[in-house]
Structure formats: C-alpha cells, structure tokens
Short mmCIF file of N, CA and C in Angstrom, two decimals:
data_model
loop_
_atom_site.label_atom_id
_atom_site.label_comp_id
_atom_site.label_asym_id
_atom_site.label_seq_id
_atom_site.Cartn_x
_atom_site.Cartn_y
_atom_site.Cartn_z
N UNK Y 1 1.44 -4.96 43.30
CA UNK Y 1 2.39 -5.24 44.36
C UNK Y 1 1.72 -5.07 45.70
N UNK Y 2 1.96 -5.98 46.56
CA UNK Y 2 1.40 -5.86 47.90
C UNK Y 2 2.41 -5.14 48.77
N UNK Y 3 1.91 -4.42 49.76
CA UNK Y 3 2.79 -3.62 50.59
C UNK Y 3 2.99 -4.19 51.97
N UNK Y 4 3.98 -3.66 52.64
CA UNK Y 4 4.25 -4.01 54.03
C UNK Y 4 3.63 -2.96 54.92
N UNK Y 5 3.84 -3.18 56.21
CA UNK Y 5 3.30 -2.24 57.19
C UNK Y 5 3.82 -0.82 56.96
N UNK Y 6 5.09 -0.68 56.59
CA UNK Y 6 5.68 0.64 56.38
C UNK Y 6 5.29 1.26 55.05
N UNK Y 7 4.49 0.56 54.24
CA UNK Y 7 4.05 1.12 52.99
C UNK Y 7 5.00 0.86 51.84
N UNK Y 8 6.12 0.20 52.08
CA UNK Y 8 7.07 -0.09 51.01
C UNK Y 8 6.67 -1.37 50.31
N UNK Y 9 6.86 -1.44 49.00
CA UNK Y 9 6.47 -2.64 48.27
C UNK Y 9 7.36 -3.83 48.63
N UNK Y 10 6.79 -5.01 48.55
CA UNK Y 10 7.56 -6.22 48.82
C UNK Y 10 8.49 -6.58 47.67
N UNK Y 11 8.13 -6.17 46.46
CA UNK Y 11 8.94 -6.47 45.28
C UNK Y 11 9.94 -5.34 45.08
N UNK Y 12 11.23 -5.65 44.94
CA UNK Y 12 12.22 -4.59 44.70
C UNK Y 12 11.91 -3.84 43.40
N UNK Y 13 12.23 -2.56 43.39
CA UNK Y 13 11.89 -1.72 42.24
C UNK Y 13 12.56 -2.20 40.96
N UNK Y 14 13.76 -2.74 41.05
CA UNK Y 14 14.44 -3.16 39.82
C UNK Y 14 13.73 -4.32 39.14
N UNK Y 15 12.93 -5.08 39.88
CA UNK Y 15 12.16 -6.15 39.26
C UNK Y 15 10.99 -5.60 38.46
N UNK Y 16 10.48 -4.45 38.85
CA UNK Y 16 9.38 -3.85 38.10
C UNK Y 16 9.83 -3.34 36.74
N UNK Y 17 11.14 -3.13 36.58
CA UNK Y 17 11.67 -2.68 35.29
C UNK Y 17 12.27 -3.83 34.49
N UNK Y 18 12.12 -5.04 34.97
CA UNK Y 18 12.70 -6.19 34.28
C UNK Y 18 14.20 -6.25 34.43
N UNK Y 19 14.73 -5.64 35.47
CA UNK Y 19 16.16 -5.64 35.71
C UNK Y 19 16.91 -4.54 34.98
N UNK Y 20 16.21 -3.72 34.20
CA UNK Y 20 16.84 -2.62 33.45
C UNK Y 20 17.10 -1.47 34.41
N UNK Y 21 18.31 -0.94 34.38
CA UNK Y 21 18.67 0.11 35.33
C UNK Y 21 18.61 1.51 34.75
N UNK Y 22 18.74 1.63 33.42
CA UNK Y 22 18.76 2.96 32.81
C UNK Y 22 17.72 3.06 31.70
N UNK Y 23 17.08 4.21 31.61
CA UNK Y 23 16.09 4.38 30.54
C UNK Y 23 16.75 4.42 29.17
N UNK Y 24 16.03 3.99 28.16
CA UNK Y 24 16.56 4.00 26.80
C UNK Y 24 16.56 5.40 26.20
N UNK Y 25 15.87 6.30 26.83
CA UNK Y 25 15.81 7.69 26.35
C UNK Y 25 16.37 8.62 27.40
N UNK Y 26 17.41 9.34 27.02
CA UNK Y 26 18.08 10.20 28.00
C UNK Y 26 17.39 11.55 28.17
N UNK Y 27 16.45 11.90 27.29
CA UNK Y 27 15.81 13.21 27.39
C UNK Y 27 14.69 13.24 28.42
N UNK Y 28 14.29 12.12 28.96
CA UNK Y 28 13.25 12.12 29.99
C UNK Y 28 13.81 12.68 31.29
N UNK Y 29 13.02 13.50 31.92
CA UNK Y 29 13.41 14.11 33.19
C UNK Y 29 12.33 13.84 34.23
N UNK Y 30 12.65 14.21 35.47
CA UNK Y 30 11.70 14.01 36.57
C UNK Y 30 10.39 14.77 36.33
N UNK Y 31 10.47 15.91 35.66
CA UNK Y 31 9.28 16.73 35.45
C UNK Y 31 8.75 16.63 34.02
N UNK Y 32 9.23 15.66 33.24
CA UNK Y 32 8.67 15.42 31.92
C UNK Y 32 7.20 15.03 32.09
N UNK Y 33 6.36 15.51 31.18
CA UNK Y 33 4.93 15.25 31.25
C UNK Y 33 4.60 14.05 30.36
N UNK Y 34 4.00 13.03 30.95
CA UNK Y 34 3.63 11.81 30.24
C UNK Y 34 2.13 11.82 29.94
N UNK Y 35 1.79 11.38 28.74
CA UNK Y 35 0.39 11.28 28.31
C UNK Y 35 0.22 9.94 27.62
N UNK Y 36 -0.89 9.31 27.86
CA UNK Y 36 -1.14 8.02 27.22
C UNK Y 36 -1.34 8.21 25.72
N UNK Y 37 -0.73 7.32 24.93
CA UNK Y 37 -0.91 7.34 23.48
C UNK Y 37 -2.27 6.78 23.11
N UNK Y 38 -2.56 6.79 21.83
CA UNK Y 38 -3.88 6.37 21.38
C UNK Y 38 -4.06 4.87 21.22
N UNK Y 39 -2.95 4.13 21.13
CA UNK Y 39 -3.07 2.70 20.84
C UNK Y 39 -3.49 1.88 22.04
N UNK Y 40 -4.06 0.70 21.78
CA UNK Y 40 -4.45 -0.18 22.89
C UNK Y 40 -3.22 -0.82 23.53
N UNK Y 41 -3.32 -1.13 24.79
CA UNK Y 41 -2.21 -1.76 25.51
C UNK Y 41 -2.12 -3.23 25.11
N UNK Y 42 -0.93 -3.73 24.80
CA UNK Y 42 -0.78 -5.14 24.47
C UNK Y 42 -1.07 -6.02 25.69
N UNK Y 43 -1.51 -7.23 25.45
CA UNK Y 43 -1.85 -8.15 26.54
C UNK Y 43 -0.62 -8.62 27.31
N UNK Y 44 0.54 -8.63 26.66
CA UNK Y 44 1.75 -9.14 27.31
C UNK Y 44 2.53 -8.06 28.05
N UNK Y 45 1.92 -6.92 28.30
CA UNK Y 45 2.59 -5.81 28.98
C UNK Y 45 2.88 -6.18 30.43
N UNK Y 46 4.12 -5.94 30.91
CA UNK Y 46 4.42 -6.21 32.33
C UNK Y 46 3.51 -5.41 33.26
N UNK Y 47 3.32 -5.92 34.45
CA UNK Y 47 2.36 -5.32 35.40
C UNK Y 47 2.66 -3.86 35.71
N UNK Y 48 3.93 -3.51 35.91
CA UNK Y 48 4.26 -2.13 36.26
C UNK Y 48 3.96 -1.19 35.11
N UNK Y 49 4.23 -1.61 33.89
CA UNK Y 49 3.93 -0.77 32.73
C UNK Y 49 2.41 -0.65 32.54
N UNK Y 50 1.70 -1.72 32.76
CA UNK Y 50 0.23 -1.67 32.67
C UNK Y 50 -0.33 -0.72 33.72
N UNK Y 51 0.24 -0.74 34.91
CA UNK Y 51 -0.21 0.17 35.98
C UNK Y 51 0.06 1.62 35.60
N UNK Y 52 1.22 1.88 34.99
CA UNK Y 52 1.53 3.24 34.56
C UNK Y 52 0.55 3.68 33.48
N UNK Y 53 0.27 2.82 32.51
CA UNK Y 53 -0.70 3.17 31.47
C UNK Y 53 -2.08 3.43 32.06
N UNK Y 54 -2.46 2.65 33.05
CA UNK Y 54 -3.76 2.85 33.69
C UNK Y 54 -3.83 4.22 34.37
N UNK Y 55 -2.76 4.60 35.07
CA UNK Y 55 -2.74 5.92 35.71
C UNK Y 55 -2.80 7.04 34.68
N UNK Y 56 -2.13 6.84 33.54
CA UNK Y 56 -2.13 7.86 32.50
C UNK Y 56 -3.47 7.93 31.77
N UNK Y 57 -4.28 6.91 31.92
CA UNK Y 57 -5.62 6.93 31.35
C UNK Y 57 -6.51 7.97 31.99
N UNK Y 58 -6.16 8.41 33.19
CA UNK Y 58 -6.94 9.43 33.91
C UNK Y 58 -6.49 10.84 33.56
N UNK Y 59 -5.38 10.97 32.85
CA UNK Y 59 -4.87 12.29 32.47
C UNK Y 59 -3.35 12.30 32.50
N UNK Y 60 -2.79 13.39 32.04
CA UNK Y 60 -1.34 13.53 31.98
C UNK Y 60 -0.75 13.64 33.38
N UNK Y 61 0.45 13.11 33.53
CA UNK Y 61 1.18 13.17 34.80
C UNK Y 61 2.65 13.43 34.54
N UNK Y 62 3.30 14.09 35.47
CA UNK Y 62 4.75 14.17 35.40
C UNK Y 62 5.32 12.84 35.88
N UNK Y 63 6.59 12.62 35.60
CA UNK Y 63 7.23 11.37 36.01
C UNK Y 63 7.18 11.23 37.53
N UNK Y 64 7.42 12.32 38.26
CA UNK Y 64 7.42 12.21 39.72
C UNK Y 64 6.02 11.94 40.27
N UNK Y 65 4.99 12.49 39.64
CA UNK Y 65 3.62 12.20 40.08
C UNK Y 65 3.29 10.73 39.85
N UNK Y 66 3.70 10.23 38.69
CA UNK Y 66 3.45 8.82 38.39
C UNK Y 66 4.20 7.92 39.38
N UNK Y 67 5.42 8.30 39.72
CA UNK Y 67 6.19 7.52 40.69
C UNK Y 67 5.50 7.48 42.04
N UNK Y 68 4.94 8.61 42.45
CA UNK Y 68 4.24 8.65 43.73
C UNK Y 68 2.99 7.78 43.71
N UNK Y 69 2.25 7.85 42.62
CA UNK Y 69 1.03 7.04 42.53
C UNK Y 69 1.33 5.54 42.47
N UNK Y 70 2.41 5.18 41.78
CA UNK Y 70 2.77 3.77 41.66
C UNK Y 70 3.62 3.27 42.83
N UNK Y 71 4.03 4.21 43.69
CA UNK Y 71 4.89 3.89 44.84
C UNK Y 71 6.17 3.19 44.39
N UNK Y 72 6.78 3.80 43.36
CA UNK Y 72 8.05 3.32 42.82
C UNK Y 72 9.04 4.47 42.79
N UNK Y 73 10.33 4.17 42.80
CA UNK Y 73 11.32 5.25 42.66
C UNK Y 73 11.20 5.92 41.29
N UNK Y 74 11.56 7.18 41.24
CA UNK Y 74 11.51 7.94 40.00
C UNK Y 74 12.37 7.25 38.93
N UNK Y 75 13.51 6.73 39.32
CA UNK Y 75 14.40 6.07 38.35
C UNK Y 75 13.71 4.88 37.70
N UNK Y 76 12.91 4.15 38.44
CA UNK Y 76 12.19 3.00 37.88
C UNK Y 76 11.11 3.47 36.91
N UNK Y 77 10.41 4.54 37.25
CA UNK Y 77 9.35 5.06 36.38
C UNK Y 77 9.96 5.63 35.10
N UNK Y 78 11.16 6.21 35.19
CA UNK Y 78 11.84 6.68 33.98
C UNK Y 78 12.09 5.52 33.02
N UNK Y 79 12.51 4.39 33.55
CA UNK Y 79 12.76 3.20 32.72
C UNK Y 79 11.45 2.70 32.11
N UNK Y 80 10.40 2.63 32.94
CA UNK Y 80 9.09 2.16 32.45
C UNK Y 80 8.55 3.08 31.36
N UNK Y 81 8.64 4.39 31.60
CA UNK Y 81 8.12 5.36 30.64
C UNK Y 81 8.91 5.31 29.33
N UNK Y 82 10.22 5.16 29.42
CA UNK Y 82 11.04 5.09 28.20
C UNK Y 82 10.67 3.88 27.36
N UNK Y 83 10.42 2.75 28.02
CA UNK Y 83 10.03 1.56 27.28
C UNK Y 83 8.66 1.76 26.61
N UNK Y 84 7.74 2.38 27.33
CA UNK Y 84 6.42 2.66 26.74
C UNK Y 84 6.52 3.66 25.60
N UNK Y 85 7.45 4.61 25.70
CA UNK Y 85 7.69 5.55 24.60
C UNK Y 85 8.22 4.82 23.38
N UNK Y 86 9.13 3.88 23.61
CA UNK Y 86 9.68 3.09 22.50
C UNK Y 86 8.59 2.29 21.79
N UNK Y 87 7.56 1.90 22.51
CA UNK Y 87 6.45 1.13 21.94
C UNK Y 87 5.32 2.02 21.44
N UNK Y 88 5.50 3.34 21.50
CA UNK Y 88 4.49 4.32 21.07
C UNK Y 88 3.18 4.22 21.85
N UNK Y 89 3.27 3.80 23.11
CA UNK Y 89 2.09 3.71 23.96
C UNK Y 89 1.93 4.95 24.84
N UNK Y 90 3.00 5.74 24.94
CA UNK Y 90 3.02 6.94 25.78
C UNK Y 90 3.69 8.06 24.99
N UNK Y 91 3.21 9.26 25.21
CA UNK Y 91 3.84 10.46 24.66
C UNK Y 91 4.48 11.22 25.81
N UNK Y 92 5.59 11.89 25.53
CA UNK Y 92 6.25 12.68 26.57
C UNK Y 92 6.61 14.04 26.00
N UNK Y 93 6.51 15.04 26.83
CA UNK Y 93 6.97 16.37 26.43
C UNK Y 93 7.85 16.92 27.52
N UNK Y 94 8.66 17.86 27.12
CA UNK Y 94 9.61 18.47 28.06
C UNK Y 94 8.86 19.15 29.19
N UNK Y 95 9.52 19.28 30.33
CA UNK Y 95 8.87 19.97 31.45
C UNK Y 95 8.54 21.41 31.09
N UNK Y 96 7.51 21.92 31.72
CA UNK Y 96 7.14 23.31 31.52
C UNK Y 96 8.21 24.17 32.18
N UNK Y 97 8.80 25.11 31.43
CA UNK Y 97 9.88 25.91 32.01
C UNK Y 97 9.37 26.80 33.13
N UNK Y 98 10.21 27.04 34.13
CA UNK Y 98 9.77 27.93 35.22
C UNK Y 98 9.54 29.34 34.69
N UNK Y 99 8.58 29.99 35.27
CA UNK Y 99 8.25 31.35 34.86
C UNK Y 99 9.41 32.29 35.17
N UNK Y 100 9.52 33.30 34.36
CA UNK Y 100 10.55 34.30 34.62
C UNK Y 100 10.23 35.03 35.91
N UNK Y 101 11.26 35.41 36.60
CA UNK Y 101 11.06 36.14 37.85
C UNK Y 101 10.53 37.53 37.56
N UNK Y 102 9.69 37.99 38.45
CA UNK Y 102 9.20 39.36 38.33
C UNK Y 102 10.28 40.33 38.75
N UNK Y 103 10.17 41.52 38.23
CA UNK Y 103 11.08 42.59 38.60
C UNK Y 103 10.80 42.97 40.05
N UNK Y 104 11.79 42.88 40.95
CA UNK Y 104 11.55 43.22 42.36
C UNK Y 104 11.04 44.65 42.55
N UNK Y 105 11.50 45.57 41.69
CA UNK Y 105 11.05 46.96 41.80
C UNK Y 105 9.56 47.06 41.48
N UNK Y 106 9.10 46.30 40.49
CA UNK Y 106 7.68 46.29 40.15
C UNK Y 106 6.86 45.74 41.31
N UNK Y 107 7.31 44.66 41.93
CA UNK Y 107 6.59 44.09 43.07
C UNK Y 107 6.51 45.08 44.23
N UNK Y 108 7.60 45.81 44.48
CA UNK Y 108 7.61 46.81 45.55
C UNK Y 108 6.60 47.93 45.25
N UNK Y 109 6.55 48.40 44.00
CA UNK Y 109 5.61 49.45 43.64
C UNK Y 109 4.16 48.98 43.77
N UNK Y 110 3.88 47.74 43.39
CA UNK Y 110 2.53 47.20 43.52
C UNK Y 110 2.14 47.11 45.00
N UNK Y 111 3.06 46.61 45.84
CA UNK Y 111 2.79 46.50 47.28
C UNK Y 111 2.55 47.88 47.88
N UNK Y 112 3.36 48.87 47.48
CA UNK Y 112 3.17 50.23 47.99
C UNK Y 112 1.82 50.79 47.56
N UNK Y 113 1.44 50.52 46.32
CA UNK Y 113 0.15 51.00 45.83
C UNK Y 113 -1.02 50.37 46.58
N UNK Y 114 -0.91 49.07 46.88
CA UNK Y 114 -1.96 48.39 47.64
C UNK Y 114 -2.06 48.94 49.06
N UNK Y 115 -0.92 49.22 49.67
CA UNK Y 115 -0.94 49.82 51.02
C UNK Y 115 -1.61 51.18 51.00
N UNK Y 116 -1.30 52.00 49.95
CA UNK Y 116 -1.92 53.31 49.84
C UNK Y 116 -3.44 53.19 49.69
N UNK Y 117 -3.91 52.22 48.92
CA UNK Y 117 -5.35 52.03 48.76
C UNK Y 117 -6.01 51.61 50.07
N UNK Y 118 -5.29 50.80 50.85
CA UNK Y 118 -5.84 50.31 52.11
C UNK Y 118 -6.02 51.46 53.11
N UNK Y 119 -5.13 52.42 53.09
CA UNK Y 119 -5.16 53.51 54.09
C UNK Y 119 -6.02 54.67 53.65
N UNK Y 120 -6.66 54.61 52.53
CA UNK Y 120 -7.53 55.70 52.08
C UNK Y 120 -8.89 55.62 52.69
#
C-alpha cells in the first residue's frame, strides 16, 4: 500500500481484509502472540496476509505490534490473523498474563534496607 503525506494508507483497511469485518476466531486478542507456521505461503495469498506472514518470518509478534508494522488497524489485523490461523499458516497463543503485584510492605522494607546501606 502506498501512503499519503500524513502516513495513512490510500487503501481503506476493510479492503485489506477482503471486506470481512469480524475475525473467524473470537479468542484472538490485541495482545495474542502470533508466530509463523511451518508451511509455505500459498501463491494466491492476498497482499495484506502475505505482508503479515513476512513480518512474522522475523519472529513472533503481538497483534498490536503487527498492526503497527503493517500500518493497519488492530481490528483488520485480527481478521487477517484469524484467516491465516484457519489456513494453519500462523500459530497464536494467549497473551502473557500480567505479573502479580508485589507486596507493598515488602517493597517498603527493601527500599528502607537500601537507604540504610547507602548511609553506612
């Protein structure tokens, strides 16, 4: 896709998904991690899907990272990724859960201990 001066693509995002508005897989999220599958890409793959596969050839990406690299909305990349998942060209795993919060009392004791070491 060629861009304009403002950096926005000339082709509307819904055309990159073939007019599909919703992904076929509801479990995909913005932070789902996408990895390229082992199979070769078919020759008849649409340009946006081929671009996504090319980006995944460099390593795993979250959906939002892929959207930023492709300069497409996250919703469009969700549709593209779901279609590639259906064709077994991409693997997806759930987002990495956020780490549990530390105990505030433990953090305070560590900070106090570091201050004591500094003043010795």
